[in-house]
XYZ file of C-alpha atoms in Angstrom:
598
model
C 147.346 39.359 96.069
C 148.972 40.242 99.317
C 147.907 43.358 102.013
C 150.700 45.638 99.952
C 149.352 45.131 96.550
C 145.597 45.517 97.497
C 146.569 49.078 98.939
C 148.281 50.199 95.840
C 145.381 48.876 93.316
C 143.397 50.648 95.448
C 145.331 54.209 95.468
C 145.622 53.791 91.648
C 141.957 53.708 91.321
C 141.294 56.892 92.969
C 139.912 55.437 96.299
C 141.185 55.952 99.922
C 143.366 53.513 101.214
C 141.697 50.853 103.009
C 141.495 50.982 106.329
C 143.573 48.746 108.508
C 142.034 45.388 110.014
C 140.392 45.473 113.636
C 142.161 43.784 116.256
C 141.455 40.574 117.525
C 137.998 40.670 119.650
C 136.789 44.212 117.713
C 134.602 42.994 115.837
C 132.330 40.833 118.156
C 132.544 44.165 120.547
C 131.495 46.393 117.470
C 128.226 44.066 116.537
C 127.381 43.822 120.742
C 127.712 47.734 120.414
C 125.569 48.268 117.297
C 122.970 45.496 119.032
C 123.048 47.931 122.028
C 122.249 50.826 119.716
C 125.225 52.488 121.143
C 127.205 54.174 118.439
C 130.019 55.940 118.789
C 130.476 58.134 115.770
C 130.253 61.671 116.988
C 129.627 62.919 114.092
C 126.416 61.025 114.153
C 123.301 63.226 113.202
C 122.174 63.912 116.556
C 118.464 64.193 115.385
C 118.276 60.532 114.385
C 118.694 59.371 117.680
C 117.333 56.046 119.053
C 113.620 55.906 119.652
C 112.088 55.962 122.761
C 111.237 52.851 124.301
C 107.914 51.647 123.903
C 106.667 49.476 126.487
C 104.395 46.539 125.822
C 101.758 49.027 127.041
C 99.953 50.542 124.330
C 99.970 52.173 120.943
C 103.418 52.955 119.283
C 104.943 56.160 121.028
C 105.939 59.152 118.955
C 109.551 58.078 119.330
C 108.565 54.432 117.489
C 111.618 53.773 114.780
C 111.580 50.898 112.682
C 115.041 50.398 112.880
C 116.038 47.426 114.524
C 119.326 48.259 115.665
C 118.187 50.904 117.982
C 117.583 50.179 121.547
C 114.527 48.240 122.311
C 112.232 49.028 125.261
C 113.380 48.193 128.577
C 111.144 47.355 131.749
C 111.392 49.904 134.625
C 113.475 47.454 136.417
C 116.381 48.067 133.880
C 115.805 51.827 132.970
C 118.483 52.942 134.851
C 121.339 55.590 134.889
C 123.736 53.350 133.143
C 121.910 52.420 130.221
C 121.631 56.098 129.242
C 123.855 57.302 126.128
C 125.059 61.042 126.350
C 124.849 62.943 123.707
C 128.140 64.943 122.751
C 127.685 68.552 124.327
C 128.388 69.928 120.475
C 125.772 67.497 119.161
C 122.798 68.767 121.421
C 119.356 70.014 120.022
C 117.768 73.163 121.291
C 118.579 77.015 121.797
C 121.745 77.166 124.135
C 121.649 73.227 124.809
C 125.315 73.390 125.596
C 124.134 75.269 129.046
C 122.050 71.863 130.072
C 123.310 70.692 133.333
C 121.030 67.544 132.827
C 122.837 65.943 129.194
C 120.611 65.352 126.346
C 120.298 61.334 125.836
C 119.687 58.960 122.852
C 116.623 57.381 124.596
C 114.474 59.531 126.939
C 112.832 57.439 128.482
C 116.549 56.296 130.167
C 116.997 58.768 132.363
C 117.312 57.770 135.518
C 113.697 57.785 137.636
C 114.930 60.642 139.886
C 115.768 62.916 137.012
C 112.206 61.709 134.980
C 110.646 63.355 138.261
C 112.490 66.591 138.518
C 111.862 67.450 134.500
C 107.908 66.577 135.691
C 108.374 68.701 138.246
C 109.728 71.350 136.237
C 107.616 71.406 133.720
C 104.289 71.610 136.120
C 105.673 74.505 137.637
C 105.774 76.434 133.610
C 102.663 74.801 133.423
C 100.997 76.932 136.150
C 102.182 80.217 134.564
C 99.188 80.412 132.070
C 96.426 79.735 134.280
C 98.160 82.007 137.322
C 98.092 84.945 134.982
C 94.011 84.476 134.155
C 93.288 84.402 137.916
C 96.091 86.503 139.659
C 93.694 89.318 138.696
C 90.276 88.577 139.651
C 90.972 90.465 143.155
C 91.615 93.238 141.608
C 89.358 93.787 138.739
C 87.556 96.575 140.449
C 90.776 98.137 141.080
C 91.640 98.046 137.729
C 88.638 99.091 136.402
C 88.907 102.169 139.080
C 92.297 102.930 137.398
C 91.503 103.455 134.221
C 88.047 104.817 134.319
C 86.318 101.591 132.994
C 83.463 99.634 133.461
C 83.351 96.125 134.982
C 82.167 94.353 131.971
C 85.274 95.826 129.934
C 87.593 94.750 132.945
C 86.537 91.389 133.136
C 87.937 91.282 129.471
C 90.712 90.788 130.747
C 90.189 87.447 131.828
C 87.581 86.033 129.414
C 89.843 86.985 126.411
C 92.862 86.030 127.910
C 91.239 82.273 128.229
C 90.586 82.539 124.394
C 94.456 83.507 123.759
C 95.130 80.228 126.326
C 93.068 78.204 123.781
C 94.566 79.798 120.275
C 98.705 79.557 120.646
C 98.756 76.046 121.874
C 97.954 74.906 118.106
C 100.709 76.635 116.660
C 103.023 75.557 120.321
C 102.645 72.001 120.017
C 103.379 72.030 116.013
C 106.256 74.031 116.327
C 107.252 71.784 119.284
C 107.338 68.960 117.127
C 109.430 71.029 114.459
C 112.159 73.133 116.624
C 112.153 71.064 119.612
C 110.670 71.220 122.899
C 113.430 72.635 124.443
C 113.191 75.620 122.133
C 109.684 76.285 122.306
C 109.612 76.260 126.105
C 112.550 79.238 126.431
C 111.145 81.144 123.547
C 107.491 81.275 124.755
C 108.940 82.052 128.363
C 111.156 85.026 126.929
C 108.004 86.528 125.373
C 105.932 85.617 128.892
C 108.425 87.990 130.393
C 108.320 90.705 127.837
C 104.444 91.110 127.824
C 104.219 90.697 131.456
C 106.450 93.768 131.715
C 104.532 95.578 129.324
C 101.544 94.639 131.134
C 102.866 95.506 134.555
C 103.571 99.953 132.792
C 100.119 99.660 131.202
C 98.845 103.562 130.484
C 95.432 102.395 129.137
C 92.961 99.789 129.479
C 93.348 98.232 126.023
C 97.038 98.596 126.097
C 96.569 96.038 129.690
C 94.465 93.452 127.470
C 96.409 92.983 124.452
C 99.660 92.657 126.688
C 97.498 89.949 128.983
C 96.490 88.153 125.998
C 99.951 88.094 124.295
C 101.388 87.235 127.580
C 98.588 84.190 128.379
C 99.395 83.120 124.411
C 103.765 82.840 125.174
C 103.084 80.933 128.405
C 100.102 78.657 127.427
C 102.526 76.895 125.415
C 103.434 74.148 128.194
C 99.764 73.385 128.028
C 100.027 71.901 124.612
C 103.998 70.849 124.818
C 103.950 69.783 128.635
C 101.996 66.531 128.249
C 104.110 65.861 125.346
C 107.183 65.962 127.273
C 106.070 63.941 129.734
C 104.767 61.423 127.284
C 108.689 61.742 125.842
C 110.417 60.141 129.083
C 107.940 58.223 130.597
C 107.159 54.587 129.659
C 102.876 54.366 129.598
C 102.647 51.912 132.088
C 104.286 54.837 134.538
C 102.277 57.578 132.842
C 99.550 58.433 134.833
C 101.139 58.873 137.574
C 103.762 61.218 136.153
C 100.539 63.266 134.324
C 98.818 63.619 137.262
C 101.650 65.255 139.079
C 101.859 67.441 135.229
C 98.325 68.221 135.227
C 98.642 69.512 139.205
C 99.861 72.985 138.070
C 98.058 73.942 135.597
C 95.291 73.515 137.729
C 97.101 75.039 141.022
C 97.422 78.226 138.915
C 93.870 78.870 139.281
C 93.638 78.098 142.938
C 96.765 79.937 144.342
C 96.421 83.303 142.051
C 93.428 84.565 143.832
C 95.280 84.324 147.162
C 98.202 86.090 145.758
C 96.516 88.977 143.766
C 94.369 89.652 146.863
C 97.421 89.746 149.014
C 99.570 91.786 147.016
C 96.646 93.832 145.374
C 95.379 94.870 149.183
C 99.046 95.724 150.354
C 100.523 97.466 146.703
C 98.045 97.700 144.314
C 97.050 95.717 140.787
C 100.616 96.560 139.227
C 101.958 94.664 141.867
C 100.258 91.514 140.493
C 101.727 91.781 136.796
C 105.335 92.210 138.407
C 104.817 89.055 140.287
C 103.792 87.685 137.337
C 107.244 88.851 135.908
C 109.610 87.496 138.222
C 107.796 83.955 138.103
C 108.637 84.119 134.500
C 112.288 85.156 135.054
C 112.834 82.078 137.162
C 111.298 79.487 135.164
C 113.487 81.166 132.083
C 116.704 80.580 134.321
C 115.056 76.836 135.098
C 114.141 75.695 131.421
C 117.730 77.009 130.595
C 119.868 75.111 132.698
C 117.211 72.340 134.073
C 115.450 71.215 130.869
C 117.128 68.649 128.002
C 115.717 68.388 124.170
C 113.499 65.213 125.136
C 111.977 65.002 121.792
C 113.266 61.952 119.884
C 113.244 63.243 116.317
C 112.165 66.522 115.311
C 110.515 67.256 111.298
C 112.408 68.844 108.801
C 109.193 71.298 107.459
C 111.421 73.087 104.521
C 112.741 69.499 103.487
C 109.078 68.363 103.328
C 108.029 71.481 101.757
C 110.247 71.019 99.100
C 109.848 67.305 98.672
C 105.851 68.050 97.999
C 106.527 71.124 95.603
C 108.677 68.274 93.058
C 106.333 65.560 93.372
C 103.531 68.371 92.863
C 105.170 69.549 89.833
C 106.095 66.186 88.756
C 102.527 65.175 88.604
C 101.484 67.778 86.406
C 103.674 66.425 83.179
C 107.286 67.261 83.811
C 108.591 63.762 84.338
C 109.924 63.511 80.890
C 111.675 66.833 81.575
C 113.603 66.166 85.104
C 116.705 68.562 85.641
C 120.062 67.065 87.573
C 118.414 68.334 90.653
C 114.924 67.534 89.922
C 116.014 63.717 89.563
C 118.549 63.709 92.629
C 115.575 65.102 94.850
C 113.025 62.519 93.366
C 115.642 59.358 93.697
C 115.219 58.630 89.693
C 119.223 58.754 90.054
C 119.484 54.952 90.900
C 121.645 53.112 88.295
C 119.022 54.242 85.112
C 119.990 56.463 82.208
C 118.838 59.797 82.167
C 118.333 62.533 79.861
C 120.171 65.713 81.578
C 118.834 69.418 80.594
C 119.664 72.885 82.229
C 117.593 73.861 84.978
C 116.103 77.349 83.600
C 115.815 80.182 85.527
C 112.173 79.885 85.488
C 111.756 76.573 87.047
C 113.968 77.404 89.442
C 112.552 80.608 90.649
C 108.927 78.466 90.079
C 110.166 75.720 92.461
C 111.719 78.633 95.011
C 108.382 80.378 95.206
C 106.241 77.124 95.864
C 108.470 75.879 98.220
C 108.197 79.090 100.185
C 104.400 79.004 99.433
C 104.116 75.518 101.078
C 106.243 76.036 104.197
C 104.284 78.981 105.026
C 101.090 76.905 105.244
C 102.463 74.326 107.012
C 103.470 76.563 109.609
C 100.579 79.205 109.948
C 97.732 77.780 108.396
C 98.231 73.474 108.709
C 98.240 73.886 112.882
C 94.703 74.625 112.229
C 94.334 71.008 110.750
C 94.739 69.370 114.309
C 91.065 69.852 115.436
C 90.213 67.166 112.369
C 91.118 64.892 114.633
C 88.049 65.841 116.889
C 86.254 63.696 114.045
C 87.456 60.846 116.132
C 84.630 60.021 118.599
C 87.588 58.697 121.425
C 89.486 61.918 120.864
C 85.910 64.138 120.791
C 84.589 62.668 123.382
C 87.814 62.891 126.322
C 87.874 66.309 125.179
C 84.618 66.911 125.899
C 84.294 65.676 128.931
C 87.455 67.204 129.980
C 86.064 70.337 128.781
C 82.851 70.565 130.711
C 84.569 69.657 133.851
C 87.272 72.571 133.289
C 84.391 74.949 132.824
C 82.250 74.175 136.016
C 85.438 74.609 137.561
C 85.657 78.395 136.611
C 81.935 79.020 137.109
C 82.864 77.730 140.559
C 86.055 80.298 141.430
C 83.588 82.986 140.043
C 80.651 81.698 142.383
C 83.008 82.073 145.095
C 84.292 85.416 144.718
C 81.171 86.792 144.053
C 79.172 85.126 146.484
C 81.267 85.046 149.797
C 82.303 88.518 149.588
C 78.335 89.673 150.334
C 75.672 88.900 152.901
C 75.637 87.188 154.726
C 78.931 86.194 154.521
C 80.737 89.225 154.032
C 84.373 88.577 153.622
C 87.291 90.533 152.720
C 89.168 90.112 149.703
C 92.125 88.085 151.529
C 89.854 85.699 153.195
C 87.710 85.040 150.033
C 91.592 84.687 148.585
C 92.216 81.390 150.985
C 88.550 80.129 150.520
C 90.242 78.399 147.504
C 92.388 76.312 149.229
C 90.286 73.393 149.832
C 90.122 72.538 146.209
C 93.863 73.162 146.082
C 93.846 69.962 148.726
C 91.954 68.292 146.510
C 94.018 68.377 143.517
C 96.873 67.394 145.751
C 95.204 64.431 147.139
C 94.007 63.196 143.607
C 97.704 63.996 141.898
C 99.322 62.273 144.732
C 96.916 58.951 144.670
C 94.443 59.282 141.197
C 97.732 58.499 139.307
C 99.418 55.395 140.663
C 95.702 53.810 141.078
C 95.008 54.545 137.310
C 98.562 52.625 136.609
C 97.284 49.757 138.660
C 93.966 50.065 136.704
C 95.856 49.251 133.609
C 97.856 46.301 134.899
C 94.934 44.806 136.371
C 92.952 45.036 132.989
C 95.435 43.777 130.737
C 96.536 41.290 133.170
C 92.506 40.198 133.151
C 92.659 39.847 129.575
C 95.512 37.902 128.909
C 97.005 40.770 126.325
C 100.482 40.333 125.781
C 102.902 41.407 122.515
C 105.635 39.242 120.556
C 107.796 39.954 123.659
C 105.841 38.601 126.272
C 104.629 42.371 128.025
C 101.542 42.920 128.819
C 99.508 45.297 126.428
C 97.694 48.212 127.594
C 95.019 49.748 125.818
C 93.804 53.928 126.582
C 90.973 52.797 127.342
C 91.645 51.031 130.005
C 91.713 53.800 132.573
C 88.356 54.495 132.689
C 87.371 51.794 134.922
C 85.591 52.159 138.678
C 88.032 55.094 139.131
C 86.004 57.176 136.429
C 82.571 56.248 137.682
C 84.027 57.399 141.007
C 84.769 60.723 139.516
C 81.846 60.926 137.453
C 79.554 61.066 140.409
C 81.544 62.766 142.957
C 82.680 66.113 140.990
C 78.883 66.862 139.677
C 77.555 65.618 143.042
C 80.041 68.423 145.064
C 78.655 70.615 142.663
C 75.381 70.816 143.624
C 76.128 70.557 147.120
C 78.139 73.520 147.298
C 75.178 75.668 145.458
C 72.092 75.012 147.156
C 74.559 75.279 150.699
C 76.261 78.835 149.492
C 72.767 79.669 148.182
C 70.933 79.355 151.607
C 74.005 81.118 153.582
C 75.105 77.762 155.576
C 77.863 78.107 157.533
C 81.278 78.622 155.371
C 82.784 75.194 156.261
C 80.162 72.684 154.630
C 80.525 74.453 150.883
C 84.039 74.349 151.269
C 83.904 71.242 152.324
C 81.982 70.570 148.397
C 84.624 72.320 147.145
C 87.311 69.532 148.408
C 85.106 66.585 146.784
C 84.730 68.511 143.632
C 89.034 69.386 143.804
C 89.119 65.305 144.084
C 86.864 64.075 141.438
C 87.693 66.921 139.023
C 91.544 66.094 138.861
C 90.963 62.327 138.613
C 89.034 63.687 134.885
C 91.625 66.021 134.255
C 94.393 63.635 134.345
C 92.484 60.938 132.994
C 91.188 62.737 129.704
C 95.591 64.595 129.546
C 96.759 60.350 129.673
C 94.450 58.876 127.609
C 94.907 62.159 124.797
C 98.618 60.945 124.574
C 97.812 57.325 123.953
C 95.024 57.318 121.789
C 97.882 59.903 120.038
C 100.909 58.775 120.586
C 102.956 60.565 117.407
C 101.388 63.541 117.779
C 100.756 63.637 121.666
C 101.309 67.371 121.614
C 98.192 67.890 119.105
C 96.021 65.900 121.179
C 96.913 68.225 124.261
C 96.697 71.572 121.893
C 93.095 70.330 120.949
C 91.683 69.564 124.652
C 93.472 73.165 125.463
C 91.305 74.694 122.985
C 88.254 73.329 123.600
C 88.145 73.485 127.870
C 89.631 77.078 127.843
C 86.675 78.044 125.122
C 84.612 76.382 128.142
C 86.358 78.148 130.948
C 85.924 81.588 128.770
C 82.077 81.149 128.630
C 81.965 80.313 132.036
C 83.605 83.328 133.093
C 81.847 85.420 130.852
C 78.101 84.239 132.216
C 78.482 82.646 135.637
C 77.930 86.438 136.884
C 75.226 87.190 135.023
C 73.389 83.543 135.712
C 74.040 83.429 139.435
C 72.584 87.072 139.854
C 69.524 85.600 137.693
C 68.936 82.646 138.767
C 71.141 81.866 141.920
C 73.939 79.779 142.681
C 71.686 76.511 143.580
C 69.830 76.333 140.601
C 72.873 77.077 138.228
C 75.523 74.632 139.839
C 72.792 71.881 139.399
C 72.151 72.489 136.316
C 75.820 72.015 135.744
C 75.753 68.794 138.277
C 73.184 67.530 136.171
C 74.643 67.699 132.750
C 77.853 66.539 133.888
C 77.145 63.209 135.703
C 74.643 62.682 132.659
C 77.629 63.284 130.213
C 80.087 61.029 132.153
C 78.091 58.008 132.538
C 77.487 58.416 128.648
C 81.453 58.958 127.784
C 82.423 56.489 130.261
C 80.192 53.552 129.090
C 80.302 54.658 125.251
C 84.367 54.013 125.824
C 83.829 50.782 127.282
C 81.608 49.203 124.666
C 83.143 50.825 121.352
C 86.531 52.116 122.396
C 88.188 49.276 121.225
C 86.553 49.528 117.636
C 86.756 53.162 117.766
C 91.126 52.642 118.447
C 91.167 50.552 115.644
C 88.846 52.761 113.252
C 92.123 55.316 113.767
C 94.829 52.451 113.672
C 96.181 50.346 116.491
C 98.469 52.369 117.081
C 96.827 55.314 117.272
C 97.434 58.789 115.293
């Protein structure tokens, strides 16, 4: 049957006409294309795009596909500009993605290294927003509390509950990240940060100040939870740490540089002034995440498709298999090539499955973000939080120690002064973001490289954890020991220098935890790093909200030496037992919660 016949048989059947023959040397180019994972259909659904690439490091990343004709992971040597595929400026994910001066791409982690840095960078900066907010005030509670007629205890409200709205809205940030996109989340939560902050800023009444502040601390804390998870999105694990340390550094600069700006600006214009700062920070990241920031999420949930999927094979389990409608049947995949026995879908079933589907997607959404702290019945996951979470606290009984204590005898300072007293453990952080990071990396090489673990591909094969090593024990000591230093030397009035000199050591061992317990969260939960970052929010800003609450109180009662080695104490106790308990059963424990992790 020649080409001329074959069309018309075809046409008389009611198909299309067949399309014409490639050219010589198309087809070998089409299979090296579809090898390359490198389609280019543009009508392709732009949410399946190709995984991130895992490197032989660790646990399957959330952007792990099964499909083998997507891109496989490529070493940092060949994760370079041109191996990056576009996607189509119509095809991008996210709220006004078309704006996106940086192009969305198939693989995130192909980005070239000097735009991987500048998203990091951009997404440290949001991160500080949250914690800038808690602190920017703390010069000025007495001003506030002045202004409205209050008491102390009710102004410091504003910062205690403000750390509890920090630890709430990251659960419901980091699932709706990995629903709507990260992209999304970032400019909604930054649009609100602005709102409340200018609500804030016209207060007329005490409470109206603390619900705005909490609201406000709630919008912004979401690049706590979704932060990590973007960085986990376009960097390979064996370049992680660095990359989180640099992450984790503003977050924790927030704390640091607020009390120098609210007692600048609250001296010179007052406690308003502080909220409007607040505003315009917000304004600018908004302009940032809008033109700056990509969709780096690989492949985002469908929650009303799953919703309805579980309502059918809910209601098919309760007896209505022999009674499947058209739709009922297409939905379940009983359609395959089988005989069926149609009947009209009544108005009632419909209506039934309508209401449960609604029923269902409203739990997943408000009530199912709750379900991430399970996962705190992991003892690797429990235990990095925890130690993460004392760490973060001493670290706010520490800015309230030195408010309180330097600004009477015999020190005496002013507001401003006490302001730049935080500075060395802003040097600190820098140090440890700058160094901690890379020398975790190397941590990991060396380990694996020790053990002789390599995959199928010949990579070496890195394991969470891995980074606690001589560079935790380091940080275990050195945080608790600055601890006590800096009490019993502010408690007996010793020159200035020497417990700020404490407070250096502490800003150096503390970060090397933070960013250790941030990394090892997204590995030990690689599909659902987000969660993991959502829980250790929670539970170190429930820390950091006690700790505010009572280091007043204690250090009045008891004084600064005695409290601060208390704390000093029960931290170097807790990380000797975390760090060797990981060491002898976190291998057993990683495999109790599959090798790949979560």
């Amino acid at each position: 049957m020649d080409d001329s016949e074959k069309k018309h048989l075809n046409m008389r059947d009611g198909g299309a006409p067949s399309p014409p023959e490639p050219l010589s040397g198309d087809g070998p180019r089409k299979e090296m294309g579809k090898e390359m994972g490198m389609s280019n259909d543009k009508n392709e659904d732009t949410d399946s795009i190709a995984p991130s690439a895992i490197s032989s490091t660790s646990p399957p990343s959330m952007h792990e596909d099964s499909d083998p004709e997507r891109p496989r992971p490529r070493t940092q040597a060949s994760s370079i500009a041109s191996t990056a595929h576009h996607v189509d400026r119509r095809q991008r994910r996210g709220l006004f993605a078309a704006l996106a001066l940086i192009p969305e791409v198939t693989n995130s982690y192909h980005y070239p290294r000097r735009t991987k840095w500048m998203i990091t960078v951009l997404v440290a900066i949001a991160g500080m927003a949250a914690p800038l907010g808690s602190a920017i005030v703390m010069p000025v509670l007495l001003d506030i509390a002045h202004s409205f007629h209050a008491s102390t205890t009710i102004a410091n409200l504003n910062v205690a509950i403000y750390m509890l709205s920090m630890s709430i809205f990251p659960l419901w940030w980091s699932s709706f990240s990995e629903t709507l996109g990260r992209r999304s989340i970032y400019l909604v939560s930054f649009v609100l940060f602005l709102l409340f902050g200018v609500l804030a800023a016209v207060s007329t009444s005490m409470a109206m100040l603390i619900v705005m502040r909490v609201l406000s601390g709630g919008a912004a804390a979401s690049v706590q939870a979704v932060g990590a998870g973007t960085i986990a999105d376009i960097w390979e694990p064996k370049e992680r740490g660095r990359a989180m340390g640099l992450f984790y550094l503003g977050p924790l600069c927030g704390p640091l540089f607020a009390p120098i700006i609210g007692g600048a600006m609250g001296q010179g214009l007052g406690w308003r002034s502080t909220q409007w700062f607040l505003v315009v920070y917000g304004a600018v990241m908004v302009l940032g995440i809008l033109f700056l920031l990509p969709e780096t999420l690989a492949k985002r949930r469908d929650l009303a498709k799953e919703a309805e999927d579980e309502v059918i094979r809910r209601m098919a389990s309760r007896g209505n298999k022999g009674k499947d409608t058209v739709e009922d049947g297409e939905k379940k995949g009983f359609a395959q090539q089988q005989p069926q026995t149609l009947t009209r879908m009544s108005t009632r079933q419909s209506v039934q499955i309508k209401t449960r589907k609604y029923a269902t997607l409203a739990k997943r959404i408000f009530i199912d973000p709750l379900l991430v702290l399970a996962y705190l019945r992991y003892p690797a996951v429990a235990l990095t939080v925890y130690y993460a979470s004392i760490c973060f606290g001493s670290l706010y009984c520490l800015n309230i120690s030195i408010q309180q204590t330097f600004s009477r005898s015999p020190y005496n300072f002013s507001t401003l002064i006490i302001g730049l007293l935080y500075i060395p453990n802003s040097l600190g952080y820098f140090l440890a973001s700058m160094f901690g990071g890379r020398w975790i990396d190397r941590i990991m090489h060396r380990e694996a490289t020790k053990a002789g673990r390599y995959d199928e591909n010949g990579k070496l094969s890195f394991r969470p954890e891995d980074r606690m090593r001589e560079n935790a024990w380091l940080a275990a000591v050195m945080w608790p020991g600055a601890l006590i230093w800096y009490g019993w030397t502010a408690e007996k009035g010793v020159f200035w220098f020497v417990p700020m000199l404490a407070n250096f050591f502490f800003g150096i061992g503390s970060m090397l935890i933070f960013g250790l317990a941030t990394t090892m969260l997204t590995e030990f939960m690689p599909r659902r790093a987000s969660s993991g970052i959502a829980i250790n929010n929670f539970v170190r800003n429930i820390f950091s909200c006690a700790a505010a609450v009572a280091a007043g109180p204690i250090i009045d009662a008891i004084g600064n030496g005695w409290l601060f080695t208390i704390l000093g104490l029960w931290s170097v106790v807790s990380g000797c037992a975390v760090i060797w308990a990981m060491k002898k059963y976190g291998d057993r424990w990683r495999r109790t919660m599959g090798e790949g992790g979560i």
